[in-house]
Coordinates of C-alpha atoms in Angstrom, one line a residue:
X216 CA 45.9 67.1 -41.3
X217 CA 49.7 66.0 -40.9
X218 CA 50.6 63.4 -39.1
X219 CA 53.6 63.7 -36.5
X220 CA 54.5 59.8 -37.2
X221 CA 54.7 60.4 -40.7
X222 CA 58.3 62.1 -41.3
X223 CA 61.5 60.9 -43.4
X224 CA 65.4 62.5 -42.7
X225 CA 67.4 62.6 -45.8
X226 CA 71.2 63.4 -45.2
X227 CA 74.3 63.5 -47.5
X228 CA 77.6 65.0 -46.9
X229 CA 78.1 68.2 -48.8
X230 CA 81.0 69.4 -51.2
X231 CA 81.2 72.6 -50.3
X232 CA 80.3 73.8 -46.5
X233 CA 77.0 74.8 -46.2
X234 CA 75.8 74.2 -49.7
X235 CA 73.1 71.8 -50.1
X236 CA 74.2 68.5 -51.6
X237 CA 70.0 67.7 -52.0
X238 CA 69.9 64.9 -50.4
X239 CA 67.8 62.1 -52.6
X240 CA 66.2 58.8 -51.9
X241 CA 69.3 57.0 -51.8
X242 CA 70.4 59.1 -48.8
X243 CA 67.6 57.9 -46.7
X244 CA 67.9 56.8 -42.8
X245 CA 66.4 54.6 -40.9
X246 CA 65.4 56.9 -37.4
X247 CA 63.5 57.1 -34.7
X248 CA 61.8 60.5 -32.8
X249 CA 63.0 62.8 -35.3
X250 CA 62.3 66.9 -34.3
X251 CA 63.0 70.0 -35.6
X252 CA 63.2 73.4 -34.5
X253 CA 64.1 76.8 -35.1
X254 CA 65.7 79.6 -32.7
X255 CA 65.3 83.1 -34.5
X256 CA 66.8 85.9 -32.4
X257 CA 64.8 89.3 -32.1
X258 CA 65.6 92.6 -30.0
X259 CA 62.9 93.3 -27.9
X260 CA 63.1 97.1 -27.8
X261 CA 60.1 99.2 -26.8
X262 CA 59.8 102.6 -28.8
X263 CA 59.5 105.6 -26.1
X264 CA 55.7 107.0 -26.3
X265 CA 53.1 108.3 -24.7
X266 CA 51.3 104.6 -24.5
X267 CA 52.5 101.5 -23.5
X268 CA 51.5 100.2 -26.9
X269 CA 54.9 98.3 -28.5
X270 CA 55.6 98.1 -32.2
X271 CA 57.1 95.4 -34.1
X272 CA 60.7 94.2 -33.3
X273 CA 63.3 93.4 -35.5
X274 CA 64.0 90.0 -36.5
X275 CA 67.7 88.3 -36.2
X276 CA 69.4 85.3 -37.0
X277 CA 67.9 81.9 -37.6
X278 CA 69.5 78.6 -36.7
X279 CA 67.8 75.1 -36.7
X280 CA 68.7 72.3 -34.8
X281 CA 68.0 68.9 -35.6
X282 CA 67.7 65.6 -33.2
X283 CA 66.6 62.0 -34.2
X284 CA 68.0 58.6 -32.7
X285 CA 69.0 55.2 -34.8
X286 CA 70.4 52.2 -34.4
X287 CA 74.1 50.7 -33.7
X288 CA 74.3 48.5 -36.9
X289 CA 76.3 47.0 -38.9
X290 CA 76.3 47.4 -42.7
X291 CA 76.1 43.7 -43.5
X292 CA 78.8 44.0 -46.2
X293 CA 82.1 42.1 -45.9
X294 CA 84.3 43.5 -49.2
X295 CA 86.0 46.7 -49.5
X296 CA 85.1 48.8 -50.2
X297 CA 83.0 48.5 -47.2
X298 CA 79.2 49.8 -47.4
X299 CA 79.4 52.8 -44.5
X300 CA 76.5 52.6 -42.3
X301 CA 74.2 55.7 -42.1
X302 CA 76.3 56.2 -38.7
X303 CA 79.3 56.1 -40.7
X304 CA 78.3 59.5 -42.3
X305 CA 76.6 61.2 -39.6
X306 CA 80.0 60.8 -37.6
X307 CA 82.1 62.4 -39.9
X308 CA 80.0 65.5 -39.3
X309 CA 80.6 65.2 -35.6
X310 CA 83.9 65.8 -35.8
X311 CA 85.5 61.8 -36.2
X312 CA 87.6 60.5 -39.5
X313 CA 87.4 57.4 -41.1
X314 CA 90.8 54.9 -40.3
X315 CA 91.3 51.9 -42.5
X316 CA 91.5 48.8 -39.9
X317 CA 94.0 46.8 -40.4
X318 CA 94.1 42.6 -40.1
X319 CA 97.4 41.5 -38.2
X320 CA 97.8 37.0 -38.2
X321 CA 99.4 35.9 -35.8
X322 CA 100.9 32.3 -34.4
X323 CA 102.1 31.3 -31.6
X324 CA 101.1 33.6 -29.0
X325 CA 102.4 34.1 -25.3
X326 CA 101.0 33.9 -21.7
X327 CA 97.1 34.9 -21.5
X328 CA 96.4 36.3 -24.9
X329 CA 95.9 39.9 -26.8
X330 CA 92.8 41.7 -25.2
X331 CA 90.0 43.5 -27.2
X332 CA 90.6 47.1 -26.7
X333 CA 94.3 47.0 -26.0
X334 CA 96.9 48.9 -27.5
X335 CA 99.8 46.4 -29.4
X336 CA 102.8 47.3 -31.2
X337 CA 105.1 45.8 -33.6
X338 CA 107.6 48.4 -32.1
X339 CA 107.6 51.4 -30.2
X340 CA 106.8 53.6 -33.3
X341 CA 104.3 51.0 -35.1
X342 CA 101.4 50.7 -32.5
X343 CA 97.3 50.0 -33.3
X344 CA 94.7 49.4 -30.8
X345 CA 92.6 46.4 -30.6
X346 CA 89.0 46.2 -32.2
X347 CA 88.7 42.8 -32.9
X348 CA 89.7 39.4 -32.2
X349 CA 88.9 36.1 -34.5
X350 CA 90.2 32.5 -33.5
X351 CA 90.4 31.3 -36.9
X352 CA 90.9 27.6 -35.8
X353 CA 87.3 27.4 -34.9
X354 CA 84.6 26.8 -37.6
X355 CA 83.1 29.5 -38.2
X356 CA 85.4 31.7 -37.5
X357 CA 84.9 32.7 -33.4
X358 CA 85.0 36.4 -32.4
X359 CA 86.2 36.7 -28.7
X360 CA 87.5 38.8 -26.1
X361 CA 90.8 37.8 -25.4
X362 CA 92.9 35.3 -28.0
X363 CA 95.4 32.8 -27.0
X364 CA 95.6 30.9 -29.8
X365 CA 96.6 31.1 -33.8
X366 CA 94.5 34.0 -35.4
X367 CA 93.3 37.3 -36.6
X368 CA 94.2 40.4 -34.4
X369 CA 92.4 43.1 -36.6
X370 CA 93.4 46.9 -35.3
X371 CA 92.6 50.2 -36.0
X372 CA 96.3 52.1 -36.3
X373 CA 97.1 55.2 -34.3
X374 CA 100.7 55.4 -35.2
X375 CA 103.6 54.0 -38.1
X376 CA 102.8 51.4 -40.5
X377 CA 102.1 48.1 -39.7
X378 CA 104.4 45.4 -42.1
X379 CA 104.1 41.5 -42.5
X380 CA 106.3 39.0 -40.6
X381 CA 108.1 39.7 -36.7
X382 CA 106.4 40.0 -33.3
X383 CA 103.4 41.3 -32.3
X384 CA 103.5 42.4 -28.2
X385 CA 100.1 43.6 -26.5
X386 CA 100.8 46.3 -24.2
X387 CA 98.7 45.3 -21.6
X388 CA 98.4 41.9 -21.8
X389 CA 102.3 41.0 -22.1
X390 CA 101.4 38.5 -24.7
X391 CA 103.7 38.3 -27.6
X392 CA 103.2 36.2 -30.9
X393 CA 104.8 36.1 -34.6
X394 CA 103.1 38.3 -37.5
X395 CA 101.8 36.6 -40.4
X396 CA 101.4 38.5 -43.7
X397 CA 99.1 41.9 -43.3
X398 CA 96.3 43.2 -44.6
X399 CA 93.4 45.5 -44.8
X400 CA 90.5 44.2 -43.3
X401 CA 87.1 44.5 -45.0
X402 CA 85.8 46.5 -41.8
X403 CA 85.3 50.5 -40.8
X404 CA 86.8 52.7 -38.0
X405 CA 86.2 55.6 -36.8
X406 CA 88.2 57.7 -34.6
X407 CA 88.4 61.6 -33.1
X408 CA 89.8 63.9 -35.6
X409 CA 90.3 67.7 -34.4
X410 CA 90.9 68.9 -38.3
X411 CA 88.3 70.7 -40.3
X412 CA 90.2 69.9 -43.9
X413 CA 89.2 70.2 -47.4
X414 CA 91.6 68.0 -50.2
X415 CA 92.4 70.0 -53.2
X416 CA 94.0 68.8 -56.8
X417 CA 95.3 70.7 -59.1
X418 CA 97.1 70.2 -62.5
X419 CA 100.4 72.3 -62.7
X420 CA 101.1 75.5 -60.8
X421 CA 102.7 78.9 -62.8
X422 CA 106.3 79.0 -61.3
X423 CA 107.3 77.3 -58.2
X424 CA 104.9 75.5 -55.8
X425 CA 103.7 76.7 -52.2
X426 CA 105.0 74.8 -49.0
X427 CA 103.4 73.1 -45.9
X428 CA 101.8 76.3 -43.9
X429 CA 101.6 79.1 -47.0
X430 CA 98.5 81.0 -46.9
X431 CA 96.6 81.0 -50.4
X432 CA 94.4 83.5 -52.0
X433 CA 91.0 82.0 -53.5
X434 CA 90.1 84.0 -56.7
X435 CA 87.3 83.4 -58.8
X436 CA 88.0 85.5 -61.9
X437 CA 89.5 88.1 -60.6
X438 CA 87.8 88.4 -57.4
X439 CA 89.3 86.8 -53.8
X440 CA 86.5 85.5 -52.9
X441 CA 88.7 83.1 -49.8
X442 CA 91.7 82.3 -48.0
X443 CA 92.9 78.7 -47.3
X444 CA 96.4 77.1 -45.4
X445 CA 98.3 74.3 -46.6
X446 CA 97.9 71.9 -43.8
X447 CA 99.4 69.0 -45.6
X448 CA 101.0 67.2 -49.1
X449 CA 99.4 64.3 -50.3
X450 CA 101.3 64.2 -53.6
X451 CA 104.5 64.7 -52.1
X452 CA 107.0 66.9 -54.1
X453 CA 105.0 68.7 -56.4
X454 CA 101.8 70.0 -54.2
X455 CA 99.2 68.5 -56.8
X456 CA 97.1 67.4 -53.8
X457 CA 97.1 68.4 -50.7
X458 CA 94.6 69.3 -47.9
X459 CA 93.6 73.2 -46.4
X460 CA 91.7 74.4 -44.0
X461 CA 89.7 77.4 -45.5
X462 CA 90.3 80.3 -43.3
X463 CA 87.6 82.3 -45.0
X464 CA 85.2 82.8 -48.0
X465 CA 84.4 79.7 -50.3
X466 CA 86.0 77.7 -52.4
X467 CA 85.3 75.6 -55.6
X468 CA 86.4 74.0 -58.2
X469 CA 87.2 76.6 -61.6
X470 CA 88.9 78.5 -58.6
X471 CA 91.9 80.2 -59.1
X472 CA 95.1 79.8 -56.1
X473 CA 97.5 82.4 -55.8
X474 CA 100.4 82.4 -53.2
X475 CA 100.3 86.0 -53.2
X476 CA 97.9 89.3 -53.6
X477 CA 99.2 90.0 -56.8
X478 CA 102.3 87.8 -58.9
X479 CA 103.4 84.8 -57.2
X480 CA 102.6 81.8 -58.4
X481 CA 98.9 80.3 -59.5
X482 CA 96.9 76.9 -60.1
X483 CA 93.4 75.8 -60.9
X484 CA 91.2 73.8 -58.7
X485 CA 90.8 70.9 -60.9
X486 CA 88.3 68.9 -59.9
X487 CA 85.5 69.5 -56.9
X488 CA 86.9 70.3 -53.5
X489 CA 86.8 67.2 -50.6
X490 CA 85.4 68.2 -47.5
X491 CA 87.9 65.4 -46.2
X492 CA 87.8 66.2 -41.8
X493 CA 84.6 67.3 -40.2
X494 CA 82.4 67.4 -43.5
X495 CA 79.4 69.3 -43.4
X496 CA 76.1 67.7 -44.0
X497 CA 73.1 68.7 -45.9
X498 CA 69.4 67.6 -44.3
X499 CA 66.0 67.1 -45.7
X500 CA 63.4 66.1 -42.8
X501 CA 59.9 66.2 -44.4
X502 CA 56.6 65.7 -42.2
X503 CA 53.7 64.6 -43.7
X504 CA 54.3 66.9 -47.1
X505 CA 56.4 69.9 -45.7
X506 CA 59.9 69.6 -45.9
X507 CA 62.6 71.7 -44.0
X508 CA 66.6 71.9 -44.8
X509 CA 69.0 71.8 -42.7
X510 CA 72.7 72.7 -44.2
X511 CA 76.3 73.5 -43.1
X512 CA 75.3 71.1 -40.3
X513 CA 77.6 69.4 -38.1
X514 CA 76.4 67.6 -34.3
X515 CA 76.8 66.0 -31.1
X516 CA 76.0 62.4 -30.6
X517 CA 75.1 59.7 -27.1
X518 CA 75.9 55.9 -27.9
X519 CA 73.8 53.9 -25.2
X520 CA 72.3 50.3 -24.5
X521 CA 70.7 48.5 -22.0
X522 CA 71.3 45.0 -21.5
X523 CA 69.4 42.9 -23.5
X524 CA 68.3 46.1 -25.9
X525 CA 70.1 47.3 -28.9
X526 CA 72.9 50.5 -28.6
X527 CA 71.1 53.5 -29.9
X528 CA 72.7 56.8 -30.8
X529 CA 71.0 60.3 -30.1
X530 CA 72.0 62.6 -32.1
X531 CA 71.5 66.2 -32.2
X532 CA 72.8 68.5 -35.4
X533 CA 72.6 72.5 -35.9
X534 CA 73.3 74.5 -39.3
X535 CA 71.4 77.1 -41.0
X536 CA 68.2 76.4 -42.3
X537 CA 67.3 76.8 -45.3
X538 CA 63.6 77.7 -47.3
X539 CA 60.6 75.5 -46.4
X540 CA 58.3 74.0 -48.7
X541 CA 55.2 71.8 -49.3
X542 CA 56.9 68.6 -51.0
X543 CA 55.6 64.6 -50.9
X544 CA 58.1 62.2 -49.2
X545 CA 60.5 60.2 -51.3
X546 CA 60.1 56.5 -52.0
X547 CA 62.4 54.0 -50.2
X548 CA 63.3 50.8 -50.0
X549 CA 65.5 48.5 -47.3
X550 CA 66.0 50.7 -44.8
X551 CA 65.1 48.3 -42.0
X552 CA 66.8 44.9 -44.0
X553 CA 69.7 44.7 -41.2
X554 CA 68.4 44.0 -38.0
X555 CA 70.4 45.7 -34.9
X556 CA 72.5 43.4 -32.7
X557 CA 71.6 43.5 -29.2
X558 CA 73.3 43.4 -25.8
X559 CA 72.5 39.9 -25.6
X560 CA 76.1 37.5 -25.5
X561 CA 77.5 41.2 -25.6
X562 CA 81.3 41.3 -24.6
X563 CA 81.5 44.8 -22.4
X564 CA 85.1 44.2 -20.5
X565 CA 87.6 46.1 -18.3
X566 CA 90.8 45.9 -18.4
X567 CA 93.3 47.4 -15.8
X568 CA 97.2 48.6 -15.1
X569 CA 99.6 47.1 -12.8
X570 CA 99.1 48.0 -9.1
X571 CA 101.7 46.0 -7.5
X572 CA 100.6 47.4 -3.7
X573 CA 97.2 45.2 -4.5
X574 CA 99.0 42.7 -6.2
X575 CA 97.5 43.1 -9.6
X576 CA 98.5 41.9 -12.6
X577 CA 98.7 43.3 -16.1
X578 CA 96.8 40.9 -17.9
X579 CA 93.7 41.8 -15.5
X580 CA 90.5 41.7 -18.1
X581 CA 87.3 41.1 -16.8
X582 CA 83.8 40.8 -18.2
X583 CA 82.3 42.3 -15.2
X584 CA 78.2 41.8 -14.9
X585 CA 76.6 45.1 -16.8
X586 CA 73.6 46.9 -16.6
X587 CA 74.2 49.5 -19.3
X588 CA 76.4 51.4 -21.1
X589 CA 76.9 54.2 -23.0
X590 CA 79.4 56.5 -24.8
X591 CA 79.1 60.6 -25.2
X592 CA 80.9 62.3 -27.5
X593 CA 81.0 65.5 -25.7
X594 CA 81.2 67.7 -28.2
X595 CA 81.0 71.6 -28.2
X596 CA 78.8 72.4 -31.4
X597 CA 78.8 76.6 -32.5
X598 CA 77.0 78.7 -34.6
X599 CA 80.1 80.3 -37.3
X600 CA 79.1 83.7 -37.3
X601 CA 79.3 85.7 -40.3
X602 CA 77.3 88.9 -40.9
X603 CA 78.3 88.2 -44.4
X604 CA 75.9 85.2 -44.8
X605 CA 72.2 85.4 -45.2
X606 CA 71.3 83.8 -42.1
X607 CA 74.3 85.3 -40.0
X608 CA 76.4 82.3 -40.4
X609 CA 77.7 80.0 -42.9
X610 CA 77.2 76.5 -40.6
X611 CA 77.9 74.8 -37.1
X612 CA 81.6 74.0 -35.9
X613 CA 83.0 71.3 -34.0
X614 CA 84.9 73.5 -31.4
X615 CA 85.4 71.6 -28.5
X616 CA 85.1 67.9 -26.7
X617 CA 85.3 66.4 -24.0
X618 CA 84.1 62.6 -24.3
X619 CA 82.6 60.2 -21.4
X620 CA 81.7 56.8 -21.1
X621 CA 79.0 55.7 -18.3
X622 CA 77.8 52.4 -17.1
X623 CA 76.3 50.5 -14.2
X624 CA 78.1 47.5 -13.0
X625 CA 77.7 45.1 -10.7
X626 CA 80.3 45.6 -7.4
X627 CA 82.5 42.8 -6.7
X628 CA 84.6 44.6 -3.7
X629 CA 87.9 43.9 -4.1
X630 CA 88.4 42.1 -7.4
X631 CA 87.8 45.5 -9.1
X632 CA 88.2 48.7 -7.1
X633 CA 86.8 50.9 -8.5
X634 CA 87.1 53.6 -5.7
X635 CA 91.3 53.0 -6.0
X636 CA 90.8 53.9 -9.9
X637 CA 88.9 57.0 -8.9
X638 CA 91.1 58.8 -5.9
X639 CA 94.6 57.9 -7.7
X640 CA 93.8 58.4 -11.5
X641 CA 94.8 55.0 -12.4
X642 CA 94.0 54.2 -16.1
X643 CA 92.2 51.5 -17.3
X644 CA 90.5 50.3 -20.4
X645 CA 87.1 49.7 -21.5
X646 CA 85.8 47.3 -24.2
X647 CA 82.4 47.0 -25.4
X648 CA 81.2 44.4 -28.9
X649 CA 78.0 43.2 -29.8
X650 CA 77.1 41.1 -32.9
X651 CA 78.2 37.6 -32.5
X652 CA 79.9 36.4 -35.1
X653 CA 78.3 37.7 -37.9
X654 CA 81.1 39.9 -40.1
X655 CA 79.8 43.1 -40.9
X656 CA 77.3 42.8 -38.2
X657 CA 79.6 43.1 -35.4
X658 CA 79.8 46.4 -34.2
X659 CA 81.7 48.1 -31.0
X660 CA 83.5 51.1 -29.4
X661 CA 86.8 50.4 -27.1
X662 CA 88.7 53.2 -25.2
X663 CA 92.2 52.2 -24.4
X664 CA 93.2 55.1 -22.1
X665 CA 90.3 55.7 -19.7
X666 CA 90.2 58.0 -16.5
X667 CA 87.8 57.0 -13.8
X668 CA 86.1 60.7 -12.4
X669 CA 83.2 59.1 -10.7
X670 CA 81.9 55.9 -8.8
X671 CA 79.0 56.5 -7.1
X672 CA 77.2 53.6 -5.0
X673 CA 73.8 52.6 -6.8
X674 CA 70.6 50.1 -6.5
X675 CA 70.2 47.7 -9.4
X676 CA 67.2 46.0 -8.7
X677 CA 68.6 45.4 -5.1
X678 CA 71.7 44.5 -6.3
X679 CA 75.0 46.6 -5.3
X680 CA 76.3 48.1 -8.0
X681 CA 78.4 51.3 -9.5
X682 CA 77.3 54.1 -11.2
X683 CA 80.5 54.8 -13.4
X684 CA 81.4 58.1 -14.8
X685 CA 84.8 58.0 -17.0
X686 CA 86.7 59.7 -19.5
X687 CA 88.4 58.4 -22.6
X688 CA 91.7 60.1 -22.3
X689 CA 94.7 60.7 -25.5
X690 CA 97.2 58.0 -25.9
X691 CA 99.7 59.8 -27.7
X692 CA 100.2 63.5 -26.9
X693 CA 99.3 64.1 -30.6
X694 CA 95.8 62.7 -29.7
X695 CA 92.4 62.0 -32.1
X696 CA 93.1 58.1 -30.6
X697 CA 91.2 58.1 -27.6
X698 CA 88.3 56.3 -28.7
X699 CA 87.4 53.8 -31.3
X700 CA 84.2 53.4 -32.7
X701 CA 83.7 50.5 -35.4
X702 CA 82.1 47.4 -37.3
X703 CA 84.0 44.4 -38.3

């Protein structure tokens, strides 16, 4: 007799797409209302007779789609390299790549102070946005919204390479201060990424090496067995590492590369392949003694959080499923250690752009009374069809998005219009940080680039409010920046 409370999700990022990195106990999360299901295509045909008696029908593809929800926490760990949350991972396979955030001190500042969520800029080529701000003169150190005074302005980089010593200048804001000496900061980041990229290494090539867009062959043996494109050179010069996307076929490492059908020039994959953009994952969800695999899987995810609750992600994944079989849960241990933070003493602020018909301001950043908030990635999650493959595809792609952020706020008229925003595509910006000031506990998304679609008039408990819906827009045409999703 199984028990629906009794199951356990196992996930790992895999190697190679759509080959099961078997998941162990160490790959364990911490979810809530986990379900699984299967969609297996058949063609209902109905054999011409001289009944209306049918026959059996032919059986198609199978997918399986898996959807669970967890919590917005932190990883408690404060050195790099930093401990990467169990959202961390599942992000990666939704189509968002890791950035390294970046800890800018600074002195002296101007006017009103840097805003969480803003974009600043050293210059007009070396530019970050905003994901945390610590006032180191206070004991402990005090994470706030806005910082006027000597401290840490930590940033997750969109564009150039941020150097010690100069001035700092917030872009909304206006504030300016002098740059202390930089620094990684013992935090994660996460932002959009539209590459699906696999790193490569390999030891020497034959004759000379392929360039920046060449088409390879894959051979194992003898045998093509795929195709990949240079996308980029990490080892600049002599194309010992560098990333692909794989066009077709597999990949792995004992591989042979060839720059053309037959001749041209040839390596040897090294060491294993990096699924390095918009890995694949590998699942194990077992209920009550029968576990099912989920694999090439990549998914879809809603951030969301009441006041006073925790934020919660939903998150829904779809591969190819693989055999099922009767198999006891694995032992765990501290998956529930780490507490989630909760809206409570949240910081959720809006910031807007000069309107100088209303007589705004630039530095306009308000902690405006909220009821909830949430964040949707958006994103367009499809079957890769291969009639190659045993299942009919080889995994789920990340082929579109289109992200949103929603919240119910309290209306105060005037001092934030949000109707204006709406009917004349004004931008604004949206920060949202719970967590105190515990590092490695604090945890957050900011959008710096927002576009207002709808504000409908709503009842909060007989209170006036808006129901907001908004979209995260690019900030540089070459985009993947539009929202930032992180722990500090």
């Amino acid at each position: 007799m199984p028990l629906t409370r009794k199951q356990q999700i196992l996930a790992k990022l895999e190697t190679s797409e759509g080959v099961d990195s078997s998941p162990a106990a160490a790959d364990a999360m911490l979810v809530f209302d986990p379900t699984i299901a299967d969609d297996v295509a058949n063609t209902d045909r109905v054999p011409a007779g001289a009944t209306l008696s049918r026959d059996f029908v032919p059986m198609g593809r199978k997918s399986r789609t898996m959807t669970f929800t967890s919590d917005f926490r932190g990883s408690a760990d404060t050195s790099i390299p930093i401990t990467v949350p169990d959202w961390g991972t599942l992000l990666q396979a939704c189509a968002y790549k890791s950035v390294t955030p970046i800890r800018l001190p600074i002195t002296s500042p101007t006017g009103t102070g840097f805003q969480l969520g803003e974009i600043v800029q050293k210059s007009s080529t070396i530019r970050g946005v905003v994901i945390g701000l610590i006032n180191t003169l206070v004991v402990p150190n005090f994470v706030t919204h806005r910082l006027s005074s000597a401290g840490d302005v930590v940033v997750a980089p969109i564009q150039g390479t941020f150097t010690s010593s100069g001035t700092l200048t917030g872009e909304s804001s206006g504030t300016t201060a002098t740059l202390g000496t930089v620094a990684n900061y013992p935090g994660l980041a996460y932002m959009p990424t539209s590459e699906k990229v696999v790193t490569l290494t390999v030891s020497s090539w034959s004759s000379s090496a392929p360039a920046v867009g060449d088409v390879l062959r894959v051979r194992n043996g003898s045998v093509v067995v795929g195709h990949a494109q240079i996308i980029a050179e990490n080892s600049v010069g002599t194309m010992l590492d560098f990333d692909v996307t794989l066009l077709a076929g597999t990949i792995a490492t004992g591989n042979t590369l060839a720059t053309a059908d037959t001749g041209g020039s040839t390596a040897t994959i090294a060491t294993g392949p990096t699924q390095k953009r918009t890995p694949s994952l590998s699942f194990r969800h077992n209920l009550d003694g029968r576990r099912r695999g989920l694999v090439g899987a990549r998914g879809d995810f809603e951030l969301r959080g009441d006041s006073g609750g925790p934020l919660s992600f939903s998150w829904t994944f779809n591969g190819e499923a693989t055999a099922s079989l009767d198999a006891v849960p694995v032992a765990t241990s501290g998956l529930s250690s780490i507490r989630p933070p909760r809206l409570l003493g949240a910081i959720v602020a809006v910031g807007r752009t000069v309107n100088t018909t209303l007589g705004d301001s630039a530095v306009d950043f308000f902690r405006l009374p909220t009821k909830s908030v949430g964040l949707q990635a958006g994103n367009t999650v499809a079957p890769n069809l291969d009639a190659n493959a045993a299942n009919g595809s080889t995994g789920a792609n990340v082929t579109d998005r289109d992200p949103q952020i929603s919240a119910t706020i309290d209306q105060i008229h005037g001092g934030f219009d949000w109707e204006d925003f709406r009917d004349n595509a004004r931008a604004c910006r949206i920060a949202v940080q719970c967590g105190g000031n515990t590092p490695g506990q604090i945890v957050g998304f900011v959008a710096p680039n927002v576009q207002v679609l709808e504000a409908a008039v709503a009842d909060a408990d007989g209170v006036a409010a808006w129901d907001l819906n908004m979209r995260p827009r690019r900030v540089l045409e070459s985009g993947d920046d539009e929202v930032v999703i992180y722990q500090i």
